[in-house]
Coordinates of N, CA and C in Angstrom, one line a residue:
R284 N -167.6 7.6 3.0 CA -167.9 8.4 3.5 C -168.3 9.0 1.7
A285 N -168.7 8.2 1.2 CA -167.9 9.3 -0.8 C -169.0 8.2 -1.5
Q286 N -169.8 9.1 -2.0 CA -170.1 8.7 -3.2 C -170.7 8.0 -4.4
G287 N -170.6 6.6 -4.7 CA -170.0 6.4 -6.2 C -169.1 4.7 -6.5
E288 N -168.5 4.7 -7.8 CA -168.6 3.8 -8.3 C -167.0 3.2 -7.8
Q289 N -166.4 4.5 -7.2 CA -165.0 4.4 -7.4 C -164.6 3.7 -5.9
P290 N -162.8 3.2 -5.8 CA -163.1 2.6 -4.4 C -163.8 2.9 -3.6
Y291 N -163.4 2.5 -2.1 CA -163.0 2.8 -0.8 C -162.0 2.4 -0.3
Q292 N -161.8 3.0 1.4 CA -160.9 2.5 2.0 C -161.9 1.5 2.1
S293 N -160.0 0.5 3.1 CA -161.2 -0.7 3.7 C -159.2 -1.3 4.4
V294 N -159.0 -2.2 4.8 CA -158.5 -2.8 5.5 C -158.6 -4.0 4.9
V295 N -157.4 -5.5 4.4 CA -157.1 -6.2 3.6 C -156.5 -6.7 5.0
P296 N -157.4 -8.0 6.0 CA -157.1 -8.8 6.5 C -156.0 -9.7 5.4
L297 N -157.0 -10.5 5.2 CA -156.8 -11.4 4.5 C -157.0 -11.5 3.1
T298 N -155.5 -12.3 2.2 CA -155.3 -11.8 1.3 C -154.1 -12.6 1.1
G299 N -155.0 -13.8 -0.4 CA -154.9 -14.2 -0.6 C -154.0 -13.6 -2.6
A300 N -153.8 -15.1 -3.1 CA -153.2 -14.5 -4.4 C -154.8 -14.0 -5.2
T301 N -155.4 -14.7 -5.0 CA -156.8 -14.7 -5.8 C -157.1 -13.3 -5.1
V302 N -156.8 -13.0 -4.5 CA -157.4 -10.7 -4.1 C -156.4 -10.2 -4.6
A303 N -155.1 -11.1 -4.9 CA -153.9 -9.8 -4.2 C -153.7 -9.6 -6.4
E304 N -154.1 -11.0 -6.6 CA -154.2 -10.8 -8.3 C -155.7 -9.4 -8.3
T305 N -156.8 -10.4 -8.4 CA -158.2 -9.1 -8.6 C -158.0 -7.6 -8.2
L306 N -157.0 -7.4 -7.4 CA -156.7 -5.5 -7.0 C -156.1 -5.7 -7.7
E307 N -155.2 -5.8 -8.1 CA -153.5 -5.4 -9.4 C -154.6 -5.2 -10.3
S308 N -155.2 -5.9 -11.0 CA -155.8 -6.1 -11.6 C -156.7 -4.4 -11.5
Y309 N -157.3 -4.0 -10.6 CA -158.6 -3.0 -11.0 C -157.8 -2.1 -10.6
V310 N -156.8 -1.7 -10.1 CA -155.8 -1.1 -10.0 C -154.7 -0.8 -11.0
S311 N -155.0 -1.3 -12.6 CA -153.7 -1.3 -13.1 C -154.1 -0.5 -14.4
E312 N -155.9 -0.9 -13.5 CA -156.9 -0.6 -14.3 C -157.2 0.6 -14.6
G313 N -157.2 1.8 -13.4 CA -157.2 2.6 -13.3 C -158.1 3.4 -12.1
G314 N -158.3 2.0 -10.8 CA -158.8 2.7 -9.7 C -157.7 2.6 -8.5
S315 N -158.4 3.6 -8.4 CA -157.8 3.7 -7.2 C -158.3 2.9 -5.3
F316 N -157.1 2.1 -4.5 CA -157.4 2.1 -3.7 C -156.8 2.1 -2.6
I317 N -157.3 1.9 -1.4 CA -156.9 2.4 -0.1 C -157.0 1.5 0.9
T318 N -155.3 1.0 1.8 CA -155.2 -0.2 2.5 C -154.0 0.6 3.5
G319 N -154.2 0.0 4.8 CA -153.3 0.2 5.5 C -152.7 -1.0 6.3
Y320 N -152.4 -0.5 7.7 CA -151.6 -0.9 8.7 C -152.5 -2.1 8.5
M321 N -152.0 -3.7 9.6 CA -153.0 -5.6 9.0 C -153.2 -5.5 7.9
A322 N -152.8 -4.8 7.0 CA -153.2 -5.4 5.4 C -152.6 -6.7 5.0
G323 N -152.8 -7.2 4.4 CA -151.9 -8.8 4.4 C -151.3 -9.8 5.2
I324 N -151.7 -9.3 6.6 CA -151.2 -10.2 7.4 C -151.3 -11.9 7.1
H325 N -152.5 -12.2 6.7 CA -152.8 -13.8 7.2 C -153.4 -14.0 5.4
D326 N -153.4 -14.7 4.8 CA -153.5 -15.4 3.8 C -154.9 -16.3 3.9
E327 N -155.5 -16.7 2.9 CA -156.8 -17.2 3.0 C -157.0 -18.6 3.3
H328 N -155.6 -19.4 4.3 CA -155.9 -20.2 5.2 C -156.1 -19.3 6.7
D329 N -156.0 -18.0 7.2 CA -156.0 -17.3 8.6 C -153.8 -17.4 8.4
L330 N -153.1 -18.0 7.9 CA -151.7 -18.2 8.3 C -151.2 -16.6 8.0
V331 N -149.7 -17.1 9.8 CA -149.6 -15.4 8.9 C -148.4 -15.3 7.6
M332 N -148.4 -14.4 6.8 CA -147.5 -14.2 6.0 C -146.4 -14.0 6.1
P333 N -145.2 -14.6 5.6 CA -143.7 -14.7 5.5 C -143.7 -13.4 5.1
G334 N -142.2 -12.9 5.5 CA -142.2 -11.9 5.3 C -141.7 -10.6 4.7
G335 N -142.8 -10.4 6.0 CA -143.4 -9.0 6.1 C -144.6 -8.4 5.8
Y336 N -145.2 -7.1 5.6 CA -146.2 -7.0 5.1 C -146.2 -6.5 4.2
P337 N -147.3 -6.1 3.3 CA -148.8 -5.8 3.4 C -148.7 -7.4 2.6
G338 N -147.7 -8.2 2.9 CA -148.1 -9.2 2.2 C -148.0 -9.8 0.7
K339 N -149.4 -10.2 0.2 CA -148.8 -10.9 -1.3 C -149.3 -9.3 -1.4
L340 N -149.7 -7.8 -1.1 CA -150.1 -6.8 -1.8 C -149.1 -6.1 -1.7
R341 N -147.7 -6.0 -1.7 CA -146.5 -5.7 -1.5 C -146.3 -5.0 -3.2
D342 N -146.3 -5.6 -3.7 CA -145.9 -4.6 -5.4 C -147.3 -4.2 -5.1
L343 N -148.4 -4.5 -5.4 CA -149.5 -3.4 -5.5 C -149.4 -2.1 -5.1
M344 N -149.1 -2.1 -3.8 CA -149.3 -0.9 -2.3 C -147.2 -0.4 -2.9
G345 N -146.4 -1.1 -3.8 CA -145.0 -0.2 -3.0 C -144.9 -0.1 -1.6
V346 N -144.5 -0.6 -1.3 CA -143.7 -0.9 0.6 C -143.4 -2.5 0.8
W347 N -142.9 -2.5 1.7 CA -142.5 -3.0 2.7 C -142.4 -2.3 4.1
V348 N -143.8 -3.8 4.8 CA -143.5 -2.9 6.5 C -142.6 -3.8 8.0
E349 N -141.4 -3.9 7.5 CA -140.9 -4.4 9.2 C -141.4 -4.9 9.0
E350 N -142.3 -4.0 10.2 CA -143.2 -4.3 11.8 C -144.4 -3.4 12.5
M351 N -145.2 -3.6 12.9 CA -145.5 -2.9 13.5 C -145.6 -2.6 15.2
T352 N -145.4 -1.5 15.9 CA -144.5 -1.2 16.9 C -146.3 -0.3 17.4
R353 N -146.8 -0.6 18.5 CA -147.7 -0.5 19.9 C -147.5 0.6 20.1
S354 N -147.9 1.9 19.5 CA -148.3 3.5 19.6 C -148.8 3.6 20.9
R355 N -148.7 4.6 22.4 CA -148.7 4.2 23.5 C -150.3 5.2 23.3
R356 N -150.9 5.3 24.2 CA -152.7 5.7 23.9 C -151.4 7.0 24.8
T357 N -151.0 7.5 26.2 CA -150.7 8.5 26.5 C -150.2 9.4 25.5
K358 N -149.5 8.9 24.6 CA -148.0 9.8 23.3 C -148.9 9.3 21.5
P359 N -150.2 9.5 21.6 CA -150.0 9.4 20.5 C -149.3 9.0 19.2
C360 N -149.5 8.9 18.2 CA -147.8 9.1 17.0 C -148.1 10.4 16.2
E361 N -147.2 10.7 15.6 CA -148.1 11.8 15.1 C -147.7 11.6 13.3
V362 N -147.9 11.8 12.5 CA -147.9 12.2 11.1 C -148.0 13.4 10.7
H363 N -147.0 14.4 9.9 CA -147.3 15.0 9.0 C -146.9 15.1 7.5
G364 N -147.0 15.8 7.0 CA -147.5 16.3 5.4 C -147.7 17.5 5.2
D365 N -147.6 17.5 3.8 CA -148.1 18.7 2.7 C -149.7 18.9 3.2
A366 N -150.5 18.2 3.3 CA -151.4 18.5 3.4 C -152.5 17.5 4.4
V367 N -151.4 17.5 4.9 CA -151.9 16.1 6.4 C -150.7 17.2 8.1
D368 N -152.0 16.9 8.9 CA -150.8 17.5 9.9 C -152.3 17.2 11.3
A369 N -151.4 15.8 12.4 CA -152.2 14.7 12.3 C -152.0 13.7 13.2
K370 N -152.5 13.0 14.4 CA -152.2 11.9 15.1 C -152.3 10.8 14.7
G371 N -151.6 9.9 15.2 CA -152.4 7.9 15.2 C -152.5 7.2 16.1
E372 N -152.8 6.7 16.1 CA -152.7 6.0 17.3 C -152.6 4.5 17.0
I373 N -153.0 3.9 18.4 CA -152.7 2.3 18.1 C -151.7 1.5 18.1
V374 N -151.3 1.4 16.2 CA -150.1 1.4 16.2 C -149.4 2.0 15.3
A375 N -147.8 1.6 14.8 CA -147.6 2.5 14.2 C -146.5 1.5 13.3
S376 N -147.0 1.6 11.4 CA -146.6 0.6 10.8 C -145.0 1.3 10.3
I377 N -143.8 0.7 10.9 CA -142.3 0.5 10.1 C -142.3 0.3 8.5
I378 N -141.9 1.3 7.6 CA -143.0 1.3 6.3 C -141.9 1.9 5.4
H379 N -141.0 1.0 4.7 CA -140.0 0.6 3.8 C -140.6 0.6 2.4
R380 N -140.5 2.4 1.8 CA -140.8 2.2 0.4 C -140.6 1.8 -1.0
E381 N -141.3 0.5 -1.1 CA -139.8 0.3 -3.2 C -141.0 0.4 -4.1
G382 N -141.0 1.3 -4.4 CA -141.5 2.4 -5.5 C -142.5 3.3 -5.1
A383 N -143.0 3.6 -4.2 CA -143.9 4.3 -3.5 C -143.5 5.6 -3.2
R384 N -144.6 6.6 -3.4 CA -143.4 8.2 -3.1 C -144.4 8.2 -1.5
R385 N -144.0 9.4 -0.5 CA -143.9 9.4 0.6 C -145.2 10.6 0.8
L386 N -146.6 10.3 1.8 CA -147.2 11.8 1.6 C -147.3 12.5 2.9
A387 N -146.7 11.1 3.9 CA -146.6 11.7 4.9 C -145.4 11.4 6.6
T388 N -145.2 12.1 6.8 CA -143.9 11.1 7.7 C -143.9 11.1 9.7
Y389 N -143.8 9.9 9.7 CA -144.0 10.2 11.5 C -142.7 11.4 12.1
G390 N -143.3 12.4 13.2 CA -142.4 12.8 13.7 C -142.7 12.6 15.1
G391 N -142.1 13.3 16.0 CA -142.4 12.7 17.7 C -140.5 12.9 17.8
D392 N -140.5 12.0 19.1 CA -139.6 11.8 19.5 C -139.1 9.5 19.6
E393 N -140.1 8.9 19.1 CA -140.2 7.7 18.4 C -139.2 7.2 18.1
F394 N -138.5 5.8 18.2 CA -137.9 5.4 16.8 C -138.2 5.5 15.3
Y395 N -139.5 5.6 15.2 CA -140.1 5.2 14.7 C -139.8 6.6 13.5
A396 N -139.6 7.6 14.4 CA -139.9 9.3 13.9 C -139.6 9.4 12.5
G397 N -139.5 9.7 11.6 CA -138.9 10.0 10.2 C -139.6 8.9 8.9
H398 N -140.1 7.7 9.3 CA -140.6 6.5 8.4 C -141.2 7.1 8.0
S399 N -142.0 6.8 7.1 CA -143.4 7.5 6.0 C -144.4 6.3 6.9
A400 N -145.5 7.9 6.7 CA -146.4 6.8 8.0 C -148.1 7.0 6.5
L401 N -147.5 7.1 5.2 CA -148.9 7.2 4.1 C -148.4 7.4 2.9
T402 N -148.5 6.4 2.1 CA -147.8 6.9 1.1 C -148.6 6.6 -0.3
V403 N -148.6 6.5 -1.6 CA -148.6 6.7 -2.7 C -148.4 5.9 -3.7
N404 N -149.1 4.4 -4.4 CA -148.3 3.6 -5.3 C -148.8 3.8 -6.8
T405 N -148.1 4.3 -8.0 CA -148.9 4.4 -8.8 C -148.5 2.8 -9.9
Y406 N -149.9 2.3 -9.9 CA -149.4 1.4 -10.3 C -150.6 0.7 -12.2
G407 N -149.5 0.6 -12.8 CA -150.3 1.0 -14.2 C -151.2 2.6 -14.2
K408 N -152.7 2.6 -14.5 CA -153.7 3.7 -14.6 C -153.8 4.2 -13.6
G409 N -153.4 2.9 -12.3 CA -154.3 3.9 -10.8 C -153.5 3.8 -9.8
K410 N -153.9 3.9 -8.8 CA -152.9 4.4 -7.9 C -153.2 3.3 -5.9
A411 N -152.1 3.0 -5.3 CA -152.5 2.4 -4.5 C -152.2 3.2 -2.7
Y412 N -152.6 3.4 -2.1 CA -152.1 4.3 -1.2 C -152.2 2.9 0.3
F413 N -151.4 3.7 1.3 CA -151.2 3.0 2.4 C -151.2 3.8 3.4
V414 N -152.0 3.7 4.3 CA -152.1 4.4 5.3 C -150.9 3.7 6.6
G415 N -149.9 4.3 7.2 CA -149.4 3.2 8.6 C -150.2 2.9 10.2
T416 N -150.7 4.0 9.9 CA -151.9 4.4 11.7 C -152.5 4.3 11.5
P417 N -153.8 3.9 12.6 CA -155.4 4.7 12.2 C -155.2 6.2 12.5
L418 N -155.3 7.4 11.9 CA -154.9 8.8 11.7 C -156.7 9.0 12.2
D419 N -156.5 9.8 14.1 CA -157.5 10.8 13.8 C -158.1 11.3 12.7
E420 N -159.9 12.2 13.3 CA -160.5 12.5 12.4 C -160.3 13.0 11.7
T421 N -159.6 14.4 12.2 CA -159.1 15.3 11.8 C -157.9 15.4 10.3
G422 N -157.2 13.9 10.7 CA -155.8 13.4 9.7 C -156.9 12.4 8.9
M423 N -157.7 11.8 9.2 CA -158.3 10.9 8.5 C -159.0 12.2 7.2
G424 N -159.0 13.3 6.8 CA -160.5 13.7 6.6 C -159.6 14.8 5.4
A425 N -158.2 15.2 6.4 CA -157.6 15.4 5.6 C -156.8 15.3 4.7
F426 N -156.2 13.7 4.9 CA -156.2 12.5 3.5 C -156.9 12.0 2.5
M427 N -158.4 12.2 2.9 CA -159.4 11.6 1.5 C -159.6 13.1 1.7
A428 N -159.1 13.8 1.8 CA -159.8 14.6 0.7 C -159.6 15.6 -0.3
P429 N -158.0 15.4 -0.6 CA -157.3 15.8 -2.3 C -157.9 14.7 -3.3
I430 N -158.0 12.8 -2.8 CA -158.3 11.8 -3.1 C -159.9 11.9 -3.1
I431 N -160.8 12.4 -3.3 CA -161.1 11.9 -3.1 C -162.7 13.5 -4.0
K432 N -161.3 14.9 -4.2 CA -161.4 16.1 -5.1 C -161.3 14.7 -6.4
E433 N -160.2 14.0 -6.9 CA -159.4 13.8 -8.1 C -160.5 13.1 -8.6
L434 N -161.1 11.8 -7.7 CA -161.8 11.1 -8.1 C -163.4 11.2 -8.5
G435 N -163.3 12.7 -8.0 CA -165.1 13.6 -8.6 C -166.0 13.1 -7.8
L436 N -166.0 12.5 -6.6 CA -166.5 11.5 -5.9 C -167.5 12.8 -4.8
K437 N -169.0 12.3 -4.9 CA -169.7 13.8 -3.7 C -169.4 13.1 -2.0
P438 N -168.5 13.6 -1.1 CA -168.5 13.4 -0.1 C -170.1 13.4 0.9
L439 N -170.4 12.4 1.8 CA -171.3 12.8 2.8 C -171.1 11.7 3.3
D440 N -171.6 13.1 4.6 CA -171.3 12.9 5.5 C -172.6 12.7 6.6
T441 N -172.0 11.9 7.3 CA -172.5 11.4 8.3 C -172.7 11.2 9.9
P442 N -173.6 11.7 11.0 CA -173.5 11.8 12.3 C -171.9 11.3 12.8
E443 N -171.4 11.5 13.9 CA -170.3 10.9 14.9 C -170.9 9.6 15.1
D444 N -170.1 9.0 14.4 CA -169.9 7.3 15.7 C -171.6 6.9 14.6
V445 N -171.1 7.0 13.2 CA -172.0 6.3 12.1 C -171.5 5.6 11.0
S446 N -171.2 5.1 10.8 CA -170.6 5.1 9.2 C -171.5 4.1 8.3
L447 N -171.1 4.8 7.1 CA -172.2 4.5 5.8 C -171.2 3.8 4.9
S448 N -171.3 2.6 4.4 CA -171.5 1.8 3.6 C -171.5 1.7 1.7
V449 N -171.4 1.8 0.8 CA -172.6 2.2 -0.3 C -171.3 0.7 -0.7
R450 N -172.7 -0.5 -1.9 CA -171.5 -1.5 -2.2 C -172.2 -2.2 -3.0
Y451 N -172.2 -2.8 -3.6 CA -173.0 -3.3 -5.5 C -172.5 -4.8 -5.5
G452 N -174.1 -5.2 -5.4 CA -174.3 -7.0 -6.0 C -174.1 -6.8 -7.5
D453 N -173.9 -8.3 -7.6 CA -173.9 -8.1 -8.9 C -174.2 -8.4 -10.3
D454 N -175.9 -7.5 -9.5 CA -176.7 -7.2 -10.3 C -176.9 -6.1 -10.8
G455 N -175.6 -5.0 -10.5 CA -175.6 -3.8 -10.1 C -176.2 -2.6 -9.2
V456 N -177.5 -3.4 -8.6 CA -178.0 -3.3 -7.2 C -177.0 -2.2 -6.1
R457 N -177.1 -1.5 -6.0 CA -176.5 0.0 -5.0 C -177.4 -0.7 -3.9
Y458 N -176.6 -1.0 -2.2 CA -177.2 -1.1 -1.3 C -175.9 -0.3 0.3
A459 N -177.1 0.6 0.3 CA -176.5 0.6 1.9 C -176.1 0.8 3.0
F460 N -174.7 0.2 3.3 CA -174.8 0.0 4.5 C -175.0 0.4 5.8
L461 N -175.6 1.5 7.0 CA -175.3 1.8 8.3 C -175.9 1.4 9.1
I462 N -174.5 1.8 9.8 CA -174.2 1.6 11.4 C -174.0 2.6 12.2
N463 N -175.2 2.0 13.3 CA -174.0 3.3 14.3 C -173.2 3.0 15.9
N464 N -172.6 3.3 15.6 CA -171.2 2.6 16.7 C -171.2 3.3 17.7
S465 N -172.7 4.1 18.4 CA -173.1 4.8 19.4 C -174.2 3.7 20.5
E466 N -173.4 4.5 21.3 CA -175.2 4.6 22.5 C -175.8 5.1 22.7
S467 N -175.8 5.3 21.8 CA -177.2 7.3 21.3 C -177.6 6.8 20.7
D468 N -179.3 7.1 20.3 CA -180.4 7.9 19.1 C -178.7 9.1 18.1
K469 N -179.0 8.6 16.2 CA -179.0 8.7 16.0 C -179.6 9.1 14.2
R470 N -179.8 10.6 13.8 CA -180.6 10.8 12.3 C -179.6 11.1 11.3
L471 N -180.0 10.9 10.4 CA -179.2 11.2 9.0 C -180.1 11.7 7.9
C472 N -179.9 13.0 7.8 CA -180.9 13.4 6.8 C -179.3 13.0 5.1
L473 N -179.6 12.1 4.0 CA -179.0 12.3 3.2 C -180.4 12.1 2.3
D474 N -180.4 12.8 1.8 CA -181.0 12.7 0.5 C -181.4 12.0 -0.9
E475 N -179.9 11.4 -1.2 CA -179.0 9.9 -1.5 C -179.8 8.7 -1.1
L476 N -180.9 9.2 -0.1 CA -181.0 7.6 0.4 C -182.7 7.8 0.1
N477 N -182.9 9.0 -0.5 CA -184.5 9.0 -0.7 C -185.0 7.7 -1.3
G478 N -186.2 7.3 -1.1 CA -186.4 6.2 -2.4 C -186.0 5.3 -2.4
G479 N -184.9 4.8 -1.5 CA -184.5 3.7 -1.6 C -185.4 2.9 0.0
V480 N -185.3 1.5 0.1 CA -186.5 0.6 0.1 C -185.5 -0.3 2.2
E481 N -185.5 0.3 2.9 CA -185.2 -0.7 4.0 C -185.5 -2.0 3.7
L482 N -184.4 -3.2 3.9 CA -184.9 -4.4 3.6 C -185.5 -5.0 5.0
L483 N -184.4 -4.6 6.3 CA -185.7 -5.1 7.3 C -186.5 -4.9 7.5
T484 N -187.3 -3.8 6.8 CA -188.2 -3.4 7.6 C -189.6 -3.3 6.3
G485 N -189.0 -2.6 5.1 CA -189.4 -2.7 3.6 C -190.0 -1.7 3.6
H486 N -189.6 0.0 4.2 CA -190.3 0.9 4.5 C -189.5 1.9 3.3
V487 N -190.1 2.7 2.5 CA -189.4 3.5 1.7 C -188.6 5.1 2.0
V488 N -187.6 5.1 2.7 CA -187.3 5.9 2.7 C -187.6 7.5 2.0
D489 N -187.9 8.7 3.0 CA -188.4 9.5 2.5 C -188.4 10.6 3.8
G490 N -187.3 10.9 3.8 CA -186.7 11.9 4.7 C -185.3 11.3 5.8
P491 N -186.5 11.6 7.0 CA -184.8 11.0 7.7 C -184.9 9.6 8.4
V492 N -183.3 9.5 8.3 CA -183.1 7.9 8.9 C -182.9 8.5 10.1
E493 N -183.6 7.0 11.3 CA -183.3 7.1 12.4 C -182.6 5.3 12.5
L494 N -181.2 6.0 13.5 CA -181.4 4.4 13.9 C -181.0 4.5 15.7
K495 N -181.0 4.0 15.9 CA -181.1 3.3 17.6 C -179.7 3.3 18.2
P496 N -179.4 2.4 19.1 CA -177.9 2.6 19.5 C -177.7 1.6 19.2
Y497 N -176.5 1.4 18.5 CA -175.7 0.3 18.0 C -177.3 -0.8 16.6
G498 N -177.5 0.3 16.4 CA -178.4 -0.3 15.6 C -177.9 -0.2 13.8
V499 N -179.3 -1.2 12.9 CA -178.4 -1.6 11.8 C -178.9 -1.4 10.8
N500 N -178.5 -0.9 10.0 CA -180.2 -0.5 8.4 C -179.4 -0.9 6.9
V501 N -180.2 -0.9 6.2 CA -179.4 -1.5 5.2 C -180.4 -0.8 4.0
I502 N -179.8 -0.3 2.9 CA -181.3 0.0 2.3 C -180.7 0.4 1.3
E503 N -181.4 -0.6 0.2 CA -181.8 -0.7 -1.2 C -181.7 0.9 -2.1
L504 N -180.5 1.4 -2.7 CA -180.9 2.1 -3.3 C -181.1 2.0 -5.1
G505 N -181.1 1.2 -5.8 CA -181.6 0.7 -6.8 C -180.5 0.9 -7.5

């Protein structure tokens, strides 16, 4: 939900040597990269990487994930840090830091309590952030806020269950991908989308953008 040429949050399940080297080069030159649980598990042939996670991203992230345990739905894992007080769900990564700095720790009384839950690793001129568990909305907002501020990005608010990603083509043209992940109609009012062309309809955006249930819209921003 942030606008700009800086990096975005991403999970990289398939990570071959070329992808890892590209990300290392990007971060070392001053980029910021955010990924986490499930990252680097498989190689380019969809085979599980030996030696733990995040596979070939281990040096970049400065962490080694020994294993991931499933978090009970009835008792989400606690995540506590200076800026984050949140709940995690689905999985909890057992993170061992190898140069990365701890940003938050698992709380509670499960066996992973006390392990790092969020980390940041300085790599060259940039930073690589590792998220060990899917954070709730409040926690993710608290985690991302200082990163967005540091990078000088402008946050773009979207309705609940609507995702917005901005990608760049090889020719430098920006494309906004909108996805409604709910069974209800959604409406976005973002000035940044005005003047863009909806590629599926040819309509020029000039005001609210409507998304039908589970609808998708791709807008060329120029």
